[in-house]
Short mmCIF file of C-alpha atoms in Angstrom, two decimals:
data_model
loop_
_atom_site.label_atom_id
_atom_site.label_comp_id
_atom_site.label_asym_id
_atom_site.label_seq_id
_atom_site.Cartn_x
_atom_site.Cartn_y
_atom_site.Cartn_z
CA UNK A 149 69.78 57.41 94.24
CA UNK A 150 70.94 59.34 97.20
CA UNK A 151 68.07 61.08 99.83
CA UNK A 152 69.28 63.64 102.11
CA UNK A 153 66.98 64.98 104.40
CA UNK A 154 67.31 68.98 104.78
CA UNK A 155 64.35 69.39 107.24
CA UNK A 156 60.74 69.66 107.45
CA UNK A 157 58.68 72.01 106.11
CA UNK A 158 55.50 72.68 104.10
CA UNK A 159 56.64 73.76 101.05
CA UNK A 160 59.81 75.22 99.87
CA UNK A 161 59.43 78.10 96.75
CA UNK A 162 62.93 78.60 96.13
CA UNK A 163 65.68 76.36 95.14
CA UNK A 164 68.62 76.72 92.76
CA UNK A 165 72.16 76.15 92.84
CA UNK A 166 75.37 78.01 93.55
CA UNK A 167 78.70 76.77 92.80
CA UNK A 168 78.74 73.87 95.54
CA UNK A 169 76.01 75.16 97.70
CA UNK A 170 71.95 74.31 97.16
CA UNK A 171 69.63 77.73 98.40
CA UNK A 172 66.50 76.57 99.44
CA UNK A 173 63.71 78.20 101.64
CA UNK A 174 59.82 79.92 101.54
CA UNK A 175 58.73 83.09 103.13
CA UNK A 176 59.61 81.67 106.79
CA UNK A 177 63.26 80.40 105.93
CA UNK A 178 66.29 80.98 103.66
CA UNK A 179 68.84 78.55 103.99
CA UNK A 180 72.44 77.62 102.07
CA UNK A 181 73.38 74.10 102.20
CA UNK A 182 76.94 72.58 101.21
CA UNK A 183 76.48 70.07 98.91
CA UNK A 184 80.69 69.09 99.78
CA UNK A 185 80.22 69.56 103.41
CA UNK A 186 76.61 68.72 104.35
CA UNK A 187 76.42 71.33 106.16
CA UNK A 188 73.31 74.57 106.23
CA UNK A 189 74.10 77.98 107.26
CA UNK A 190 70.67 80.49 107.52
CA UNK A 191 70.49 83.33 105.82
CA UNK A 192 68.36 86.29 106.12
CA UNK A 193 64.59 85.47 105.73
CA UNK A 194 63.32 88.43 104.92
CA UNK A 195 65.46 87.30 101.50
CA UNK A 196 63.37 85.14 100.44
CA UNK A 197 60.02 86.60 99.54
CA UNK A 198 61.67 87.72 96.06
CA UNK A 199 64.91 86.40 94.04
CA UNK A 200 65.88 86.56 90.52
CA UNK A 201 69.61 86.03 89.27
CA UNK A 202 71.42 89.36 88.51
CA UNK A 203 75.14 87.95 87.35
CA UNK A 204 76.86 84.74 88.66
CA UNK A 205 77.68 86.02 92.12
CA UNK A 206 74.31 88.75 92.59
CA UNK A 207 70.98 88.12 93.10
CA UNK A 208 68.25 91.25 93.04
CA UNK A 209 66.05 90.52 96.04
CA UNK A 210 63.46 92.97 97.73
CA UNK A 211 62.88 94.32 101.12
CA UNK A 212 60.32 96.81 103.42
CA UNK A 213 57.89 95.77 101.55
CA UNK A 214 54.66 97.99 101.87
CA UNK A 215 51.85 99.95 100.60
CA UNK A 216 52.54 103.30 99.15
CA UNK A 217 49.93 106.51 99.98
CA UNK A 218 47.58 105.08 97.37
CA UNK A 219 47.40 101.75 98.27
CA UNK A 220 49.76 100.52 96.00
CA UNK A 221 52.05 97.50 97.07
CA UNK A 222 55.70 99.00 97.01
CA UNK A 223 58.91 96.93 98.10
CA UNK A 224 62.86 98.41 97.93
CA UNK A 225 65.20 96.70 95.81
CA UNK A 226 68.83 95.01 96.56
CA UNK A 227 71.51 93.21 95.00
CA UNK A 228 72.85 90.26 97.43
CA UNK A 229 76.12 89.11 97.34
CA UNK A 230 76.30 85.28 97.56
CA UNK A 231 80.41 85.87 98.19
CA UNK A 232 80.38 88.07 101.49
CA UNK A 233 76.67 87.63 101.62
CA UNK A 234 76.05 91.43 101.55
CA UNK A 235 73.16 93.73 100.52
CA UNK A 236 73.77 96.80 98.66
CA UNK A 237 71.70 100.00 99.39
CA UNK A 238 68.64 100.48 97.88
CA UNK A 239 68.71 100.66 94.23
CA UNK A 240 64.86 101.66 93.25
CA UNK A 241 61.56 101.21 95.02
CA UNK A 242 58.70 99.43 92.35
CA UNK A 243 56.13 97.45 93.10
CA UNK A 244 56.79 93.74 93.72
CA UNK A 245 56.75 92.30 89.96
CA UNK A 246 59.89 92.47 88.57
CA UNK A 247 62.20 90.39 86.51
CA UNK A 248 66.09 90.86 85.86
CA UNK A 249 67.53 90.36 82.34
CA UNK A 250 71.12 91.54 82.26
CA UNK A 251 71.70 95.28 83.91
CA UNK A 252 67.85 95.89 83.00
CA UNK A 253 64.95 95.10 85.70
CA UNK A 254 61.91 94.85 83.56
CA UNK A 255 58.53 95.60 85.60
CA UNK A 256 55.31 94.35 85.29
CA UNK A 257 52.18 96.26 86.46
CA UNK A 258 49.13 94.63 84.68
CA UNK A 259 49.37 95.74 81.05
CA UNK A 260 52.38 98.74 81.74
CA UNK A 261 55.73 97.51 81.24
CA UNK A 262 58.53 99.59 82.70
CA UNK A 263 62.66 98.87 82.23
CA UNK A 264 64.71 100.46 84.56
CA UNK A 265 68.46 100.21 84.25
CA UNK A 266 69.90 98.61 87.54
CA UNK A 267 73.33 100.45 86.98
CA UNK A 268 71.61 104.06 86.98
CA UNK A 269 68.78 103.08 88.76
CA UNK A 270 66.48 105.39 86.18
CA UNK A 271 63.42 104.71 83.82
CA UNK A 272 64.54 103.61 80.54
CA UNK A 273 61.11 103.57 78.62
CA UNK A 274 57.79 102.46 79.42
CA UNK A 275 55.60 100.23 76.99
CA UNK A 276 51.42 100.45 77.50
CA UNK A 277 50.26 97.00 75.85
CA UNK A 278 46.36 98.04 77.22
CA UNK A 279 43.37 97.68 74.45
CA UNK A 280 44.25 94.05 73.56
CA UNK A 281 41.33 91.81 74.45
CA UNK A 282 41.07 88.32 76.44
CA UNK A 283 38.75 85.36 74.77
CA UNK A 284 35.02 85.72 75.57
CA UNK A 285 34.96 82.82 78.03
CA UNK A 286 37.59 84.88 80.08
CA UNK A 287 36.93 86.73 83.74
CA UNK A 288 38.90 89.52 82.78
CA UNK A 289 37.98 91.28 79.26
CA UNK A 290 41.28 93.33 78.92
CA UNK A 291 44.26 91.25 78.62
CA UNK A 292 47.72 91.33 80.67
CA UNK A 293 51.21 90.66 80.54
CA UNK A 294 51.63 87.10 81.37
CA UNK A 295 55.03 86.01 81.49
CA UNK A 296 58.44 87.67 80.31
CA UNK A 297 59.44 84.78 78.73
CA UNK A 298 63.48 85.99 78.07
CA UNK A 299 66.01 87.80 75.71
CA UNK A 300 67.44 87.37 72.21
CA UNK A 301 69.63 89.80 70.29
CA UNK A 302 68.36 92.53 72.31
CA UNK A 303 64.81 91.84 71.87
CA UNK A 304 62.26 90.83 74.49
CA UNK A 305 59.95 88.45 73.92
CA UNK A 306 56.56 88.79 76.52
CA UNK A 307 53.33 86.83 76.13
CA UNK A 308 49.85 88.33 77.30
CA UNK A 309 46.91 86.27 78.66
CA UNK A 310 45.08 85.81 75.69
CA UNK A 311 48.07 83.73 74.42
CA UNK A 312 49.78 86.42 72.11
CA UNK A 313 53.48 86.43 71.86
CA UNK A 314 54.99 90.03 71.17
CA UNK A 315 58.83 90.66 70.98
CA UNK A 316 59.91 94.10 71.69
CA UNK A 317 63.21 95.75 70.89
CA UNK A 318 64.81 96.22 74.36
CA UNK A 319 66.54 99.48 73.93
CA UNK A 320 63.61 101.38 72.87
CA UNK A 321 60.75 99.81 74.12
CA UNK A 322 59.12 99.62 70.65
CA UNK A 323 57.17 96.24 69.38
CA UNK A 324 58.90 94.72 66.43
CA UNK A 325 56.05 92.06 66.14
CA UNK A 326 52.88 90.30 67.70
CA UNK A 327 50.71 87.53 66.64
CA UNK A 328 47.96 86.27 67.93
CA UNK A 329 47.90 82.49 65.46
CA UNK A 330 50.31 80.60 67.71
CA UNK A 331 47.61 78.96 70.02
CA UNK A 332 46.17 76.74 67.44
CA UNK A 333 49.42 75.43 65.70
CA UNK A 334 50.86 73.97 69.29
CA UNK A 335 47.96 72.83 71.28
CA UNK A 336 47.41 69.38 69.50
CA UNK A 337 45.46 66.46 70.59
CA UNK A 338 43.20 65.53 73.32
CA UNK A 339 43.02 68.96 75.86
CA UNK A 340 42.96 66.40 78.60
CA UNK A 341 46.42 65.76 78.39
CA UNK A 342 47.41 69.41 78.81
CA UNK A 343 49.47 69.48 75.05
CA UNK A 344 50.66 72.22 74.14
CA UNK A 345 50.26 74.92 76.97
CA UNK A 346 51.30 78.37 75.75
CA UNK A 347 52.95 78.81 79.32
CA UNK A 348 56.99 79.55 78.13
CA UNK A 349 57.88 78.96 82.39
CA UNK A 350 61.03 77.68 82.02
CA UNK A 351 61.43 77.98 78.12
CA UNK A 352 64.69 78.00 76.16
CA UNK A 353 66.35 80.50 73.40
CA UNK A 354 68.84 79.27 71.02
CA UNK A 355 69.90 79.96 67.42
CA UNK A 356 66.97 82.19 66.96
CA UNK A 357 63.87 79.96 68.23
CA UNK A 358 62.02 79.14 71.23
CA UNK A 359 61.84 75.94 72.36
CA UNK A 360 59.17 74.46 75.08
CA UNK A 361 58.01 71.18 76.36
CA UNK A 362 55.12 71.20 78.36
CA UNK A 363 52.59 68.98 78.82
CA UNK A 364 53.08 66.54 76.05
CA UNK A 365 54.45 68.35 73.37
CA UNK A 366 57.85 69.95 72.45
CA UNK A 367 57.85 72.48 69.86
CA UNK A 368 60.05 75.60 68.47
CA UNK A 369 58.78 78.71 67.25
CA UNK A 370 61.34 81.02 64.93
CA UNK A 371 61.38 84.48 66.33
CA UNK A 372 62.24 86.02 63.25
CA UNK A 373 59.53 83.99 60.72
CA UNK A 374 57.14 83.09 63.59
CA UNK A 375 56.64 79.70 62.36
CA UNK A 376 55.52 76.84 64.84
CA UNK A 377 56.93 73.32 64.46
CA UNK A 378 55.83 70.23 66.67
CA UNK A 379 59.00 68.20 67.66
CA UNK A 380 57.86 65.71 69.52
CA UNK A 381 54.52 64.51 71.17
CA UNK A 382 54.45 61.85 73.44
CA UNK A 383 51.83 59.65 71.30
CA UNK A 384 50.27 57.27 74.06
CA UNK A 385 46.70 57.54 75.40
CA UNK A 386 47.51 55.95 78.75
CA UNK A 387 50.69 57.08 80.94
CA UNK A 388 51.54 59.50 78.62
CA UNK A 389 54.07 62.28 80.23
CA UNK A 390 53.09 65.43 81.29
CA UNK A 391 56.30 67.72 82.02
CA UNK A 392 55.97 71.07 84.27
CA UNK A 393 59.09 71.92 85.68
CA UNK A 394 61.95 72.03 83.70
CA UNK A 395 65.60 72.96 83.14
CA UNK A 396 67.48 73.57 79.54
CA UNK A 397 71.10 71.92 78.50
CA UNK A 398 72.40 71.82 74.93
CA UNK A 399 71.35 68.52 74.90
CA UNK A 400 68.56 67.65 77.20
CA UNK A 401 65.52 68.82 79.26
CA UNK A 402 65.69 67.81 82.66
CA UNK A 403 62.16 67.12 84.08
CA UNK A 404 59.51 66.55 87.21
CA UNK A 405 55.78 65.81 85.78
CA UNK A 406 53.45 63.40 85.99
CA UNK A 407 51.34 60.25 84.63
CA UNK A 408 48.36 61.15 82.61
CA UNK A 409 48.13 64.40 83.50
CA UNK A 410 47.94 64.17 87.23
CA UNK A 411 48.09 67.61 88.81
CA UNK A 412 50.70 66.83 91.41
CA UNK A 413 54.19 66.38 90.22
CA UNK A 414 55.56 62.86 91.06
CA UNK A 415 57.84 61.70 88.69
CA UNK A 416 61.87 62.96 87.37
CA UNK A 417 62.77 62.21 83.85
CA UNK A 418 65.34 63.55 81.08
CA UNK A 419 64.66 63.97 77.48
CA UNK A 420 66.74 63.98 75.18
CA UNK A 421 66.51 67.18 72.86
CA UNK A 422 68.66 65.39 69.86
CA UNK A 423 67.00 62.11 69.51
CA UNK A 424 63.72 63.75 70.74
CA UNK A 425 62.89 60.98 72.77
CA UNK A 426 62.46 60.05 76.49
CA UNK A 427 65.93 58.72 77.83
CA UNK A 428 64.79 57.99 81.64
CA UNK A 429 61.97 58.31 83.97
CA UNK A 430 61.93 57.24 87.24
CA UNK A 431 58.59 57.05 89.42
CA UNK A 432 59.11 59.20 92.80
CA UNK A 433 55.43 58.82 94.62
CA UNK A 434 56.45 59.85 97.94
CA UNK A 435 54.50 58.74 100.95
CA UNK A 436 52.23 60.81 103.37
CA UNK A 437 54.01 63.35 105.28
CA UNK A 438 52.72 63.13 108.79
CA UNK A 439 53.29 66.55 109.53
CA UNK A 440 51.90 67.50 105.90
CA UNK A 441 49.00 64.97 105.87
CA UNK A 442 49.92 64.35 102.18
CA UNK A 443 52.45 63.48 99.98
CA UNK A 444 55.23 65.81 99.25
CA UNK A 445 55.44 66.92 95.47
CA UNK A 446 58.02 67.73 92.84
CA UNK A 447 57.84 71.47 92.31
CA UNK A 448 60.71 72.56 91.45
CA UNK A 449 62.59 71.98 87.96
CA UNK A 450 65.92 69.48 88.28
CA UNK A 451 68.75 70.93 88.57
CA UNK A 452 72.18 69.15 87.33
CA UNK A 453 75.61 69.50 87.89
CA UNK A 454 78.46 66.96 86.75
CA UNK A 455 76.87 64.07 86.62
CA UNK A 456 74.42 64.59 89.28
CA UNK A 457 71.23 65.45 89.00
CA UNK A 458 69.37 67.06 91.94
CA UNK A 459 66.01 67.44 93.09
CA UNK A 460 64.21 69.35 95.95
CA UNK A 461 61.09 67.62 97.11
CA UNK A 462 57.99 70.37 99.05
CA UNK A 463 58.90 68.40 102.03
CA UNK A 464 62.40 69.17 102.27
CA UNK A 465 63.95 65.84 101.23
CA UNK A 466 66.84 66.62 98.36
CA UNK A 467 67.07 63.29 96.27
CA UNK A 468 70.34 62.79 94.43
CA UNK A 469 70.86 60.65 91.35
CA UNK A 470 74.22 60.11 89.50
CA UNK A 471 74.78 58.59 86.02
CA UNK A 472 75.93 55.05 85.87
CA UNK A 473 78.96 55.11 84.00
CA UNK A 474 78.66 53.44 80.73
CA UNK A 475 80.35 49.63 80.52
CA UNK A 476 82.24 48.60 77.36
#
């Protein structure tokens, strides 16, 4: 393993990789750092408060943000060039919840959902999902969009708080299907170990199913039959995994968690989606941060490029590791 030291900070909300640079930064700092080169150019801040991929080379990011006549919070909308790092002219003006899937910005305001073309910048259709209702134990009785959780064959699949999954034909705006059963099938076991989550952050789309790990379990759910099958649950009652950030391959899951359920992220692993088993884990407990006053923490999902894989600690330390070539 490999530690370079980017610089200090409190936490960092953004990192990701482009081509042979690593952007990293929170609402104080955006910064591009040559993986090749070690060396960081800054880039515009104000960048930073918002960032979602638009194509390879684009971001959509959001500046002037503000509050409209009624109160409302608005913010104006960009695409960034990572090539000549340049900002286009204002596209639309939305409030700040938005999420880009292809030429599309989908927008989130409660239980609306908007999609606005980011060629045209019009209004496509609008979708009111209002009326459906939380669990009694919950603070809020009328449930929300929770998460867009991505696209297949032109159909967008969205869960709401009380843990229903809906998929919605993209073009139209219409619901194709909702269900309300899935909460039951995948959390299994002990709720102490956090199995089964119905959180889809960081989820993955392939051949017609969703696939998650999180917590303890990784399971698929068809999109066209809605059917929920457990793949794999790690089975121990003492340091069991719990995964929360992680990143898709065709082959593996690249994770940071932690040991029986601890909140704080400390530990890196890859699993192997294949075999369905755990192929590494390595144990990153960091020590106190003296400008912190605690550890820094794993927040970010791995991310992995040749046959390195990368990850951004909250106190600004990138730790490296490369695969040990196999021996015959």
């Amino acid at each position: 393993m490999n530690d370079i030291f980017l610089e200090q900070d409190n936490q960092y909300n953004i990192a990701f990789f482009w081509k042979d640079y690593i952007i990293y930064g929170n609402l104080k700092k955006l910064v591009k750092y040559s993986l090749s080169n070690q060396t960081t150019e800054k880039l515009d801040s104000d960048l930073s408060y918002y960032w979602d991929y638009f194509d390879s080379n684009k971001v959509m990011v959001s500046r002037n943000r503000r509050k409209d006549s009624k109160g409302i919070r608005i913010a104006d909308y960009h695409l960034f060039s990572f090539e000549n790092q340049s900002l286009s002219l204002p596209i639309f003006t939305d409030i700040p919840n938005i999420r880009v899937f292809g030429s599309n910005g989908l927008i989130i305001n409660f239980n609306i959902l908007k999609s606005l073309s980011l060629l045209t910048g019009e209004y496509e259709w609008e979708l009111d999902l209002s009326g459906r209702k939380n669990p009694p134990e919950s603070r809020e009785e009328e449930a929300q969009i929770r998460q867009l959780v991505g696209i297949w064959q032109n159909q967008l699949i969205i869960t709401m708080t009380n843990n229903e999954l809906i998929r919605i034909d993209t073009q139209t705006g219409k619901i194709l299907w909702e269900t309300k059963q899935l909460t039951a099938q995948i959390n299994q076991g002990p709720s102490y170990k956090w199995r089964g989550h119905l959180s889809f952050n960081g989820c993955h789309i392939e051949s017609g199913k969703l696939y998650e790990i999180v917590g303890s379990v990784y399971y698929s759910i068809d999109l066209l039959t809605q059917a929920v099958e457990i793949l794999w649950q790690d089975p121990r009652s003492e340091d069991y995994i719990t995964v929360q950030h992680r990143t898709y391959t065709e082959d593996y899951i690249y994770f940071t968690g932690s040991v029986d359920g601890a909140f704080q992220p400390h530990i890196v692993g890859v699993f192997n989606r294949k075999t369905l088993s755990l192929e590494w884990i390595e144990d990153m407990s960091l020590p106190i941060s003296p400008s912190m006053g605690y550890p820094a923490s794993l927040n970010q999902p791995p991310q992995v490029t040749d046959n390195k894989l990368y990850v951004l600690d909250s106190g600004g330390t990138l730790h490296i590791f490369e695969k040990e070539s196999s021996t015959e």
